[in-house]
PDB file of C-alpha atoms in Angstrom:
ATOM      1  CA  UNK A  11      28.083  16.626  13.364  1.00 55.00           C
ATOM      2  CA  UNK A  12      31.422  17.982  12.249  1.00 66.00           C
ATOM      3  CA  UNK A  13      34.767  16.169  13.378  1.00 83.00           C
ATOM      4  CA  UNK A  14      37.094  17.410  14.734  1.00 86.00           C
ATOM      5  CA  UNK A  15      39.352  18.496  11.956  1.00 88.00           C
ATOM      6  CA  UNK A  16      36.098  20.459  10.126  1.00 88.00           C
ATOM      7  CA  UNK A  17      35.685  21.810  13.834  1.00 89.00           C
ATOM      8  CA  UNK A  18      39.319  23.304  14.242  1.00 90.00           C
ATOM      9  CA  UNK A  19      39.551  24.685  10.595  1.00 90.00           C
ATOM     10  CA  UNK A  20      36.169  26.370  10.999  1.00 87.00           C
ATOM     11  CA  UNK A  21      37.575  28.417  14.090  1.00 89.00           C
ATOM     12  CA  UNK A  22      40.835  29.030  12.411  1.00 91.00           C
ATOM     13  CA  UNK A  23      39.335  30.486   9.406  1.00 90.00           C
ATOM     14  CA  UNK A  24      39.361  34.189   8.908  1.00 92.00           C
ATOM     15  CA  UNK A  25      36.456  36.128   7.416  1.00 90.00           C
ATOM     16  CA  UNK A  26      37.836  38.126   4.396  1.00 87.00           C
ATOM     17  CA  UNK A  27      37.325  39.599   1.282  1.00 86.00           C
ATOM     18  CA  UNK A  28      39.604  39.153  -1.349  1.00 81.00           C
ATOM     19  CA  UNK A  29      40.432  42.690  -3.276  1.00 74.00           C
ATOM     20  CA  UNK A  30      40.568  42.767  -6.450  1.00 65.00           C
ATOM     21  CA  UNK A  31      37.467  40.590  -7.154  1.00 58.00           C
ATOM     22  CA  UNK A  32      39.548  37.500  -8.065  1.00 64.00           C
ATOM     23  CA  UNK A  33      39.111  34.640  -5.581  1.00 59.00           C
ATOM     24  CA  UNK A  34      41.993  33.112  -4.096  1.00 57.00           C
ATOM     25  CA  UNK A  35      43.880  36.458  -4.662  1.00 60.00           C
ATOM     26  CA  UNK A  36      46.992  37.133  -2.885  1.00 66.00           C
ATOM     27  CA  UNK A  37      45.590  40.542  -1.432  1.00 79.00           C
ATOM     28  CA  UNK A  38      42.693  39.798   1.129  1.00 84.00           C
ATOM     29  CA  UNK A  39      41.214  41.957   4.134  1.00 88.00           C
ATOM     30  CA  UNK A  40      40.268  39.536   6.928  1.00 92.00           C
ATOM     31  CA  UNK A  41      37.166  41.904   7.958  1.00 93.00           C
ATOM     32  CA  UNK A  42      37.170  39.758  11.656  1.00 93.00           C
ATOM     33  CA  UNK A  43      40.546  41.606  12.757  1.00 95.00           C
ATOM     34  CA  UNK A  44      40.021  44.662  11.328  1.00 95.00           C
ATOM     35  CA  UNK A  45      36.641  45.214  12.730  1.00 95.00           C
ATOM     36  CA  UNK A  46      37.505  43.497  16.040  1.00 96.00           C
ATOM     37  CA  UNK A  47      40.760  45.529  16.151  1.00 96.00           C
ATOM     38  CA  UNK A  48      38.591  48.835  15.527  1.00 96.00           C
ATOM     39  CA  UNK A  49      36.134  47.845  18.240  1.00 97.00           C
ATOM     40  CA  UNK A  50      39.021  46.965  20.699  1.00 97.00           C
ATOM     41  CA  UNK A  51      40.588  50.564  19.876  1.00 96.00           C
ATOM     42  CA  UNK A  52      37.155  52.537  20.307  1.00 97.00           C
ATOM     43  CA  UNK A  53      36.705  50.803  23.786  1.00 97.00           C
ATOM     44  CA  UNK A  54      40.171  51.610  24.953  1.00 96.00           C
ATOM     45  CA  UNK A  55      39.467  55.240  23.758  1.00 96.00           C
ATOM     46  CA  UNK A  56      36.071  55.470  25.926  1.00 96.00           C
ATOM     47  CA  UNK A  57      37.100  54.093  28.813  1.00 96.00           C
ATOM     48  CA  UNK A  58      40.269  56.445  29.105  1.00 95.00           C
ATOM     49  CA  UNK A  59      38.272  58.953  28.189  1.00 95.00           C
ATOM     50  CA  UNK A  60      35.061  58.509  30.876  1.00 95.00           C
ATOM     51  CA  UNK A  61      37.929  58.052  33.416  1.00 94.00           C
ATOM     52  CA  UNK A  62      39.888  61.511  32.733  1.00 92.00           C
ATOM     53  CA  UNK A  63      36.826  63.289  32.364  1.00 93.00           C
ATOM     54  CA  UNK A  64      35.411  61.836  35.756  1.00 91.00           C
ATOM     55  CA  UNK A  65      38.503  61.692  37.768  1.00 89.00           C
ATOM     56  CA  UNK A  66      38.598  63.610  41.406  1.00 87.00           C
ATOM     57  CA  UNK A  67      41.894  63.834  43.188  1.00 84.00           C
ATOM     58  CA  UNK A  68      40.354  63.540  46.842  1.00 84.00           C
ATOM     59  CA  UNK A  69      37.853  59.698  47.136  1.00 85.00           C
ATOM     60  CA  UNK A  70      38.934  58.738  43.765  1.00 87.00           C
ATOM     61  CA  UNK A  71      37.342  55.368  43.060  1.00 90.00           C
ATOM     62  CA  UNK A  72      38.346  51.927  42.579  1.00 92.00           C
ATOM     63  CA  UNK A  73      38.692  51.846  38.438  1.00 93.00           C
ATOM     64  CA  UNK A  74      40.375  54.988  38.470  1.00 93.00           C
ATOM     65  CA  UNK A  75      43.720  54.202  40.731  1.00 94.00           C
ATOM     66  CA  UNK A  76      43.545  50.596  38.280  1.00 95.00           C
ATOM     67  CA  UNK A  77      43.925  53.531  35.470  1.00 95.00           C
ATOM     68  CA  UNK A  78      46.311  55.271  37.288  1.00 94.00           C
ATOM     69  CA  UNK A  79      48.129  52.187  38.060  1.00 96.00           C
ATOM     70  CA  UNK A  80      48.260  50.992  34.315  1.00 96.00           C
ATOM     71  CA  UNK A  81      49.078  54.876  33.392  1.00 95.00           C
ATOM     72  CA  UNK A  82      52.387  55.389  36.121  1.00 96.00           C
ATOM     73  CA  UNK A  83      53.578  52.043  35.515  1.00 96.00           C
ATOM     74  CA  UNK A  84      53.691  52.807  31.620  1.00 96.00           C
ATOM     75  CA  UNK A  85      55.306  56.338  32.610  1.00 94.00           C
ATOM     76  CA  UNK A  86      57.581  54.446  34.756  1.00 95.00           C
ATOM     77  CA  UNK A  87      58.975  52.332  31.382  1.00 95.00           C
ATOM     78  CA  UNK A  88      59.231  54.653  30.026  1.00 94.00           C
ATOM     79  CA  UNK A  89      61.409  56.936  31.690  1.00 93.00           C
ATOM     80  CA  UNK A  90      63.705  54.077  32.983  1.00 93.00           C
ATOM     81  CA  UNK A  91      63.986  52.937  29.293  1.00 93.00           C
ATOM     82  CA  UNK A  92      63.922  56.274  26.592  1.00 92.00           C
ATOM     83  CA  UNK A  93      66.675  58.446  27.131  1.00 83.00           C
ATOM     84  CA  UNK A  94      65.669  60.734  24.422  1.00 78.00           C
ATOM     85  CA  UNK A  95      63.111  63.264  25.266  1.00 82.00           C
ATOM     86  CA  UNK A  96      59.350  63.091  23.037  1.00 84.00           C
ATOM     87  CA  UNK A  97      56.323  63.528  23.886  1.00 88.00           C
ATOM     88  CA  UNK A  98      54.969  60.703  21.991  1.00 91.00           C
ATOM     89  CA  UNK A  99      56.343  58.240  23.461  1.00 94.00           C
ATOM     90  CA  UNK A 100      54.595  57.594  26.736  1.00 94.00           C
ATOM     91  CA  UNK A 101      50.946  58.299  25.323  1.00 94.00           C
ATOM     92  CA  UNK A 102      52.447  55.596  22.279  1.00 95.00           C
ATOM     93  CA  UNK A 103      53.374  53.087  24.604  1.00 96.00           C
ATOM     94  CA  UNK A 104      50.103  53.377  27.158  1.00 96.00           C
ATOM     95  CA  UNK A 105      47.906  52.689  23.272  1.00 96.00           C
ATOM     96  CA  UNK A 106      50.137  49.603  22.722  1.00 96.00           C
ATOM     97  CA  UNK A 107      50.118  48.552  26.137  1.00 97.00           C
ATOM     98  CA  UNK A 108      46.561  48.427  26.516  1.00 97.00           C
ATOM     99  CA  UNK A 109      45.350  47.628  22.779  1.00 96.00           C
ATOM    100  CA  UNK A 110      47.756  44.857  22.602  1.00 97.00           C
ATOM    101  CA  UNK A 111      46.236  43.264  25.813  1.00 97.00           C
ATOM    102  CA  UNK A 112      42.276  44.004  24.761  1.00 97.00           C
ATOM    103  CA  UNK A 113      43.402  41.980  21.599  1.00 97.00           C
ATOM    104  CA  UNK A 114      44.914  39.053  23.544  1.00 96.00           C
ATOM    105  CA  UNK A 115      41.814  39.218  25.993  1.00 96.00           C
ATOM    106  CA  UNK A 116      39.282  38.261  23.429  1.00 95.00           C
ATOM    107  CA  UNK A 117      41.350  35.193  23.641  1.00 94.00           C
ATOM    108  CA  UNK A 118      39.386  33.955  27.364  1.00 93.00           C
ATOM    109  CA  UNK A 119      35.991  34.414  25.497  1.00 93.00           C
ATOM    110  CA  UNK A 120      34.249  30.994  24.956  1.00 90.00           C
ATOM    111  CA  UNK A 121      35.852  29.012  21.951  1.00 89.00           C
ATOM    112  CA  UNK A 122      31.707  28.756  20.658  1.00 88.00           C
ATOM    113  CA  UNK A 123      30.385  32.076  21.844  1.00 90.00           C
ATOM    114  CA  UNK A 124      30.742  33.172  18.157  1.00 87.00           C
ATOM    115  CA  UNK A 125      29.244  30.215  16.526  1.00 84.00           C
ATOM    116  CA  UNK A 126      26.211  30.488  18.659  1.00 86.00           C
ATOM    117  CA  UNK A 127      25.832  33.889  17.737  1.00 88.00           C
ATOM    118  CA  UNK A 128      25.841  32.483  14.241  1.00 83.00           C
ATOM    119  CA  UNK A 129      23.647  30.077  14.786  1.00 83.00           C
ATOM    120  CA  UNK A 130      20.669  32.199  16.306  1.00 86.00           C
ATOM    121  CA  UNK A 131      21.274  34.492  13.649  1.00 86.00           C
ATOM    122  CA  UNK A 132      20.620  32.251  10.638  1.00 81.00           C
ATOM    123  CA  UNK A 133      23.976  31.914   9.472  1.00 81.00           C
ATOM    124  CA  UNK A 134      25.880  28.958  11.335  1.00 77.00           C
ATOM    125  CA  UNK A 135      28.586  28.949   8.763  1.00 79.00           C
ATOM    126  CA  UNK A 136      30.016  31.979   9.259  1.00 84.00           C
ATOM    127  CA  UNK A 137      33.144  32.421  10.377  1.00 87.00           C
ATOM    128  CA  UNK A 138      34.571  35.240  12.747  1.00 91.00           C
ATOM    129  CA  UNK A 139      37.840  35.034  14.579  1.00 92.00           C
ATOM    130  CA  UNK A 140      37.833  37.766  17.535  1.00 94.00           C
ATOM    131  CA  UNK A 141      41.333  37.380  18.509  1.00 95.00           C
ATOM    132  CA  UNK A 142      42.950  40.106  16.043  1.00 96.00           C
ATOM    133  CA  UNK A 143      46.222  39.327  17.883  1.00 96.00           C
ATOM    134  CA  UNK A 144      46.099  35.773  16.387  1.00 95.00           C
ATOM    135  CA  UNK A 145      46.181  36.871  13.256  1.00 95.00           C
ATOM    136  CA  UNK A 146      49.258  37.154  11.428  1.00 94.00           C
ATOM    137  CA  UNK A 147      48.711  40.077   9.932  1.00 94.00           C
ATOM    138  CA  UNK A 148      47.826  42.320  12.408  1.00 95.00           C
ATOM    139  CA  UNK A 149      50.829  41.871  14.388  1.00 96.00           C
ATOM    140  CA  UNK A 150      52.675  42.702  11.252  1.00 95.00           C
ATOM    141  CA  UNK A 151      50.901  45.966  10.609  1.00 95.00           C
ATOM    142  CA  UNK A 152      51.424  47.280  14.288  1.00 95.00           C
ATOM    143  CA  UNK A 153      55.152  45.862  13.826  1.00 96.00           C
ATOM    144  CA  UNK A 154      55.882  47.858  11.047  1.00 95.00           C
ATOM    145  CA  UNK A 155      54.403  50.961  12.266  1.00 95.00           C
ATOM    146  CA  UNK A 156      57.158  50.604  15.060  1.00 94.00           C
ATOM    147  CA  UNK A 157      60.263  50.055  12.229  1.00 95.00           C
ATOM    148  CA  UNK A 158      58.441  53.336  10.665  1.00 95.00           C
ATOM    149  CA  UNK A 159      58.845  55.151  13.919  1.00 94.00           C
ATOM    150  CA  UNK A 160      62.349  53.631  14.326  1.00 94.00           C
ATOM    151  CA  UNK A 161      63.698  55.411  10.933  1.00 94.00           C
ATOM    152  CA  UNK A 162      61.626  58.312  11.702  1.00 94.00           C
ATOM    153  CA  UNK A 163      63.158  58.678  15.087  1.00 92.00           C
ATOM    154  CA  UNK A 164      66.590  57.657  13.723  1.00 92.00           C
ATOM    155  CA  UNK A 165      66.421  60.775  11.009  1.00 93.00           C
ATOM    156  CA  UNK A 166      65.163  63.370  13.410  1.00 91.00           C
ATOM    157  CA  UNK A 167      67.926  63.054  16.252  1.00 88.00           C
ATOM    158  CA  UNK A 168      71.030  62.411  13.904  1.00 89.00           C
ATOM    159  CA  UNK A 169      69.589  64.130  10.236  1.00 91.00           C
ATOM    160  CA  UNK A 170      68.979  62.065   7.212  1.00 92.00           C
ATOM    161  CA  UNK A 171      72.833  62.567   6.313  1.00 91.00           C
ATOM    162  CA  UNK A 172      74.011  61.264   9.871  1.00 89.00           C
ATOM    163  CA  UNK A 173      71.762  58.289  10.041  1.00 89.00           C
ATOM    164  CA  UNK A 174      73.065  56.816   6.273  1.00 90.00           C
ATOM    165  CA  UNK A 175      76.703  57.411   8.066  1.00 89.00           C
ATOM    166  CA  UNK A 176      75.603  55.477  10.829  1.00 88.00           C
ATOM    167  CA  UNK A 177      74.434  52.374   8.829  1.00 88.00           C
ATOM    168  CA  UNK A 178      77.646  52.473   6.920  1.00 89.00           C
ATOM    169  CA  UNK A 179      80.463  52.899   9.405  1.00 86.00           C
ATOM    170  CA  UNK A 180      78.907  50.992  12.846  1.00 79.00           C
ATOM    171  CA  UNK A 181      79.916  48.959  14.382  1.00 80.00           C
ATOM    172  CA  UNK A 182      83.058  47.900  12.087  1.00 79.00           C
ATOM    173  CA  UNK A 183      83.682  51.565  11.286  1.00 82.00           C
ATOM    174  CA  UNK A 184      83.629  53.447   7.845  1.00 78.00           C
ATOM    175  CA  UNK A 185      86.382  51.416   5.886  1.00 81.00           C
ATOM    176  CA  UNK A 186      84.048  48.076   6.273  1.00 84.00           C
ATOM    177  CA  UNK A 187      80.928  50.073   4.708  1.00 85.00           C
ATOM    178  CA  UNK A 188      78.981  47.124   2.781  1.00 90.00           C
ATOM    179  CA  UNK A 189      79.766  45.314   5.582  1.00 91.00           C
ATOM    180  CA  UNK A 190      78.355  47.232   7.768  1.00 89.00           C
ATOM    181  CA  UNK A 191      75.027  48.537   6.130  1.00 92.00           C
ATOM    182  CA  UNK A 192      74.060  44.135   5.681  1.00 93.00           C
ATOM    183  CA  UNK A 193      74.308  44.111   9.641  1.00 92.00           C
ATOM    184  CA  UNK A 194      72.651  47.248   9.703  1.00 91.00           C
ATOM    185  CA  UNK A 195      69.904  46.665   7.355  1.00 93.00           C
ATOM    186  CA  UNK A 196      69.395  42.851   9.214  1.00 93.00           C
ATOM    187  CA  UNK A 197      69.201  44.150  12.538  1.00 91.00           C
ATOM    188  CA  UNK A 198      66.485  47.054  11.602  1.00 91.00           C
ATOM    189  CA  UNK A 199      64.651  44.309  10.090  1.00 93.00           C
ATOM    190  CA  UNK A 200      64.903  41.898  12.793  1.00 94.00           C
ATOM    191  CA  UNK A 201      63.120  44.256  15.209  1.00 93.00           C
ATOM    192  CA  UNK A 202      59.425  44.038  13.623  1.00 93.00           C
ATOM    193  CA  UNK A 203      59.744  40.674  12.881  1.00 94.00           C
ATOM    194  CA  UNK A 204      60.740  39.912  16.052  1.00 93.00           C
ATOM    195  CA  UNK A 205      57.872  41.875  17.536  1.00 94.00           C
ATOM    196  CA  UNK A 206      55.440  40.452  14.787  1.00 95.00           C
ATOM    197  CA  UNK A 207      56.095  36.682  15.540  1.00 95.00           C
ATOM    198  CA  UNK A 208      56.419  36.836  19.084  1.00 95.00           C
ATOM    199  CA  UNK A 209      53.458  38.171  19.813  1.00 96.00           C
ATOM    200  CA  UNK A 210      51.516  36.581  16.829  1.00 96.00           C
ATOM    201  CA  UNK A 211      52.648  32.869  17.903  1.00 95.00           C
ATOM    202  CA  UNK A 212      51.956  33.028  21.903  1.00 95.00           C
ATOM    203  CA  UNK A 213      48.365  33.854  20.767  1.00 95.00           C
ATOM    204  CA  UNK A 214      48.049  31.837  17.869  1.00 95.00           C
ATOM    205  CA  UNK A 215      48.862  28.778  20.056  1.00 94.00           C
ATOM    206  CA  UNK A 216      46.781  29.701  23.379  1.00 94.00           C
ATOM    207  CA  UNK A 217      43.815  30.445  20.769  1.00 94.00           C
ATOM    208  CA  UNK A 218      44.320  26.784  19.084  1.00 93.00           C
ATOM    209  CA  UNK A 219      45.029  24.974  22.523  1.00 94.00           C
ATOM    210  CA  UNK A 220      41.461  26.382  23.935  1.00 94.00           C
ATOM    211  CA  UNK A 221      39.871  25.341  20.351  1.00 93.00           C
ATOM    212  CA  UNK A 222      41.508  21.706  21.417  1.00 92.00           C
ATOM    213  CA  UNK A 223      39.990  22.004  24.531  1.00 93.00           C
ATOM    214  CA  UNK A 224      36.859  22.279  23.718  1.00 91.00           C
ATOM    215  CA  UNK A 225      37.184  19.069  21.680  1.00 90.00           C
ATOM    216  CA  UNK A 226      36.879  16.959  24.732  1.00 89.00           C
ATOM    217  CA  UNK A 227      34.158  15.727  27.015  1.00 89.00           C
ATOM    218  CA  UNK A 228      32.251  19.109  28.963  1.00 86.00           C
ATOM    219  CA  UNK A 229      34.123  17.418  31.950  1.00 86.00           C
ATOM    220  CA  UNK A 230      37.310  17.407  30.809  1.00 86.00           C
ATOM    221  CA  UNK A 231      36.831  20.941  29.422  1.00 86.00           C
ATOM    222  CA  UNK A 232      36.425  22.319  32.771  1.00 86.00           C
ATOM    223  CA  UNK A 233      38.985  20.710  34.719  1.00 90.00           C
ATOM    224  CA  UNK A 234      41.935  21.770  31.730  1.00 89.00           C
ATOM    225  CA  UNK A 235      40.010  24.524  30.788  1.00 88.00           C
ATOM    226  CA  UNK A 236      39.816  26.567  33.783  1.00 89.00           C
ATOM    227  CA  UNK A 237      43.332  25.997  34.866  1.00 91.00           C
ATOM    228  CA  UNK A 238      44.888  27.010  31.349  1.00 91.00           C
ATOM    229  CA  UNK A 239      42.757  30.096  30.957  1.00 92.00           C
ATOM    230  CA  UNK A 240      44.297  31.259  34.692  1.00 92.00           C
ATOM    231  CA  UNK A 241      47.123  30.668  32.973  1.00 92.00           C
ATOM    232  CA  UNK A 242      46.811  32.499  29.885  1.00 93.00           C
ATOM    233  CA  UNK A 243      45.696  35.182  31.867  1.00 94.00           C
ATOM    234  CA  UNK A 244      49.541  36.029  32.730  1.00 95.00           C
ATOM    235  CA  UNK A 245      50.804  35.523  28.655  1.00 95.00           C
ATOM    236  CA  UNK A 246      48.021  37.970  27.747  1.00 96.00           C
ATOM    237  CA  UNK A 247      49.325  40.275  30.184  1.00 96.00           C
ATOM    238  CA  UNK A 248      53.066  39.501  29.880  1.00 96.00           C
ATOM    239  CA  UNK A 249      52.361  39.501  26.022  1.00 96.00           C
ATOM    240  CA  UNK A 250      51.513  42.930  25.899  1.00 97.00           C
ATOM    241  CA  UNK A 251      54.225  44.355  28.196  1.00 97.00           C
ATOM    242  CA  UNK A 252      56.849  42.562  26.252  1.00 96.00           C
ATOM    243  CA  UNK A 253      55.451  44.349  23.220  1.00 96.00           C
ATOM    244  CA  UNK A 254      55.348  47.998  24.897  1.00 96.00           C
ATOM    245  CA  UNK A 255      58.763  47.746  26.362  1.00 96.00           C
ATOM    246  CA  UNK A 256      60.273  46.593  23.509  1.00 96.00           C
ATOM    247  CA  UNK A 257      58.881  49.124  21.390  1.00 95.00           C
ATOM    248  CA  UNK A 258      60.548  51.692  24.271  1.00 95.00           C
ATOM    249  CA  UNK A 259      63.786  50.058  23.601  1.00 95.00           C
ATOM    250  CA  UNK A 260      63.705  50.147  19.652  1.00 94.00           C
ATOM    251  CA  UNK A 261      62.914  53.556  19.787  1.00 93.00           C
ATOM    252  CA  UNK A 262      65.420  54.138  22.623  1.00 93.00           C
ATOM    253  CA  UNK A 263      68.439  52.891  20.568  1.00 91.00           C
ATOM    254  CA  UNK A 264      67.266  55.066  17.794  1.00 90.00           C
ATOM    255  CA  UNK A 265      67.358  58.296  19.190  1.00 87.00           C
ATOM    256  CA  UNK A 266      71.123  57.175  20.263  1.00 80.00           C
ATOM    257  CA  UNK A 267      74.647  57.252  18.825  1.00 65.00           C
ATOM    258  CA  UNK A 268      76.641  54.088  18.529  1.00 54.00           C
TER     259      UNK A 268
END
């Protein structure tokens, strides 16, 4: 019988391989979020997919106004947020939207639904966290895909030459230069940070809270249990709107002048 500390580090440990062939490396792949995140992608994919290719415009049924739903309220943030004009945007935003919230759903799965699995298998050891939003990393990668599209985005609308003026004479103008490129250069990094740890702690702690959970009597773990996942129903949700909108917003205020 493990206790409880044995029980929480087993669920918080990530299956990886470290690179390199040295163990204890710095450079790891944690093949749990990377396959999860894969699996998560593929799914959002075919179910956009079967939906546009099945869709009628007279009797359309139930799933396919939820898709339409998700779809115009995406468009709608869109177009109240990004005053630029792209055609990457919206179809950007809809993947974040909904990846971002298929990540933090694997979060309502049963905190021992993967160590069963485990267990019939023959390997009760094993450890696989399916919650690639709770991993650290993974909300760092997707982060910094956004600061690439923020310099990317930056360079097209003003040129490479007007976007170096721009870090060097806003918002203090040009004769404060240094000055200016430090509060430049902290902001721009500030955004995937931001974006990283915001979304990586909500989900780190509803992910340990439900492994805490589980901890107590089978009684107890319905009456808390129930009420919190109801709960953490909305932060998954709200989780991945906050990251979608302020993606819009980075990118907005990169396609504009000062």
């Amino acid at each position: 019988m493990a206790s409880a500390t044995e029980y929480i580090v087993h669920h918080l440990t990530f299956n990886k391989v470290t690179l390199g062939g040295k163990p204890g490396g710095f450079w790891s792949l944690h093949i749990d979020t990377f396959t999860m995140s894969l699996i998560l992608g593929f799914v959002f994919l075919a179910v956009f997919a079967i939906v546009a290719r099945r869709a009628k415009v007279e009797n359309p049924g139930k799933f396919q106004l939820f898709i339409e739903m998700i779809v115009d309220m995406v468009d709608g943030q869109v177009k109240d947020i990004f005053h630029g004009k792209s055609k990457l945007i919206a179809p950007l935003s809809l993947t974040i939207f909904c990846w971002v919230f298929l990540f933090n759903l694997m979060d309502l799965l049963p905190v021992d639904l993967i160590s069963w699995v485990n267990h019939m298998i023959g390997n009760p050891e094993a450890h696989w966290r399916v919650v690639p939003s709770a991993d650290v990393n993974a909300t760092f990668a997707m982060s910094l895909s956004v600061l690439i599209l923020i310099i990317g985005y930056s360079i097209k609308a003003k040129g490479f030459g007007g976007w170096m003026k721009e870090l060097f004479s806003a918002p203090f103008g040009p004769k404060l230069g240094p000055i200016n490129f430090i509060f430049q250069m902290i902001e721009l990094v500030s955004k995937p940070i931001s974006l990283a740890l915001r979304l990586f702690g909500n989900m780190y702690a509803g992910e340990l809270i439900f492994i805490l959970i589980a901890l107590l009597p089978w009684g107890a773990q319905w009456i808390l249990g129930g009420p919190w996942a109801i709960f953490h129903i909305l932060i998954i949700t709200l989780q991945a709107f906050v990251f979608m909108v302020l993606t819009i917003v980075y990118l907005s205020l990169a396609v504009e002048d000062h």
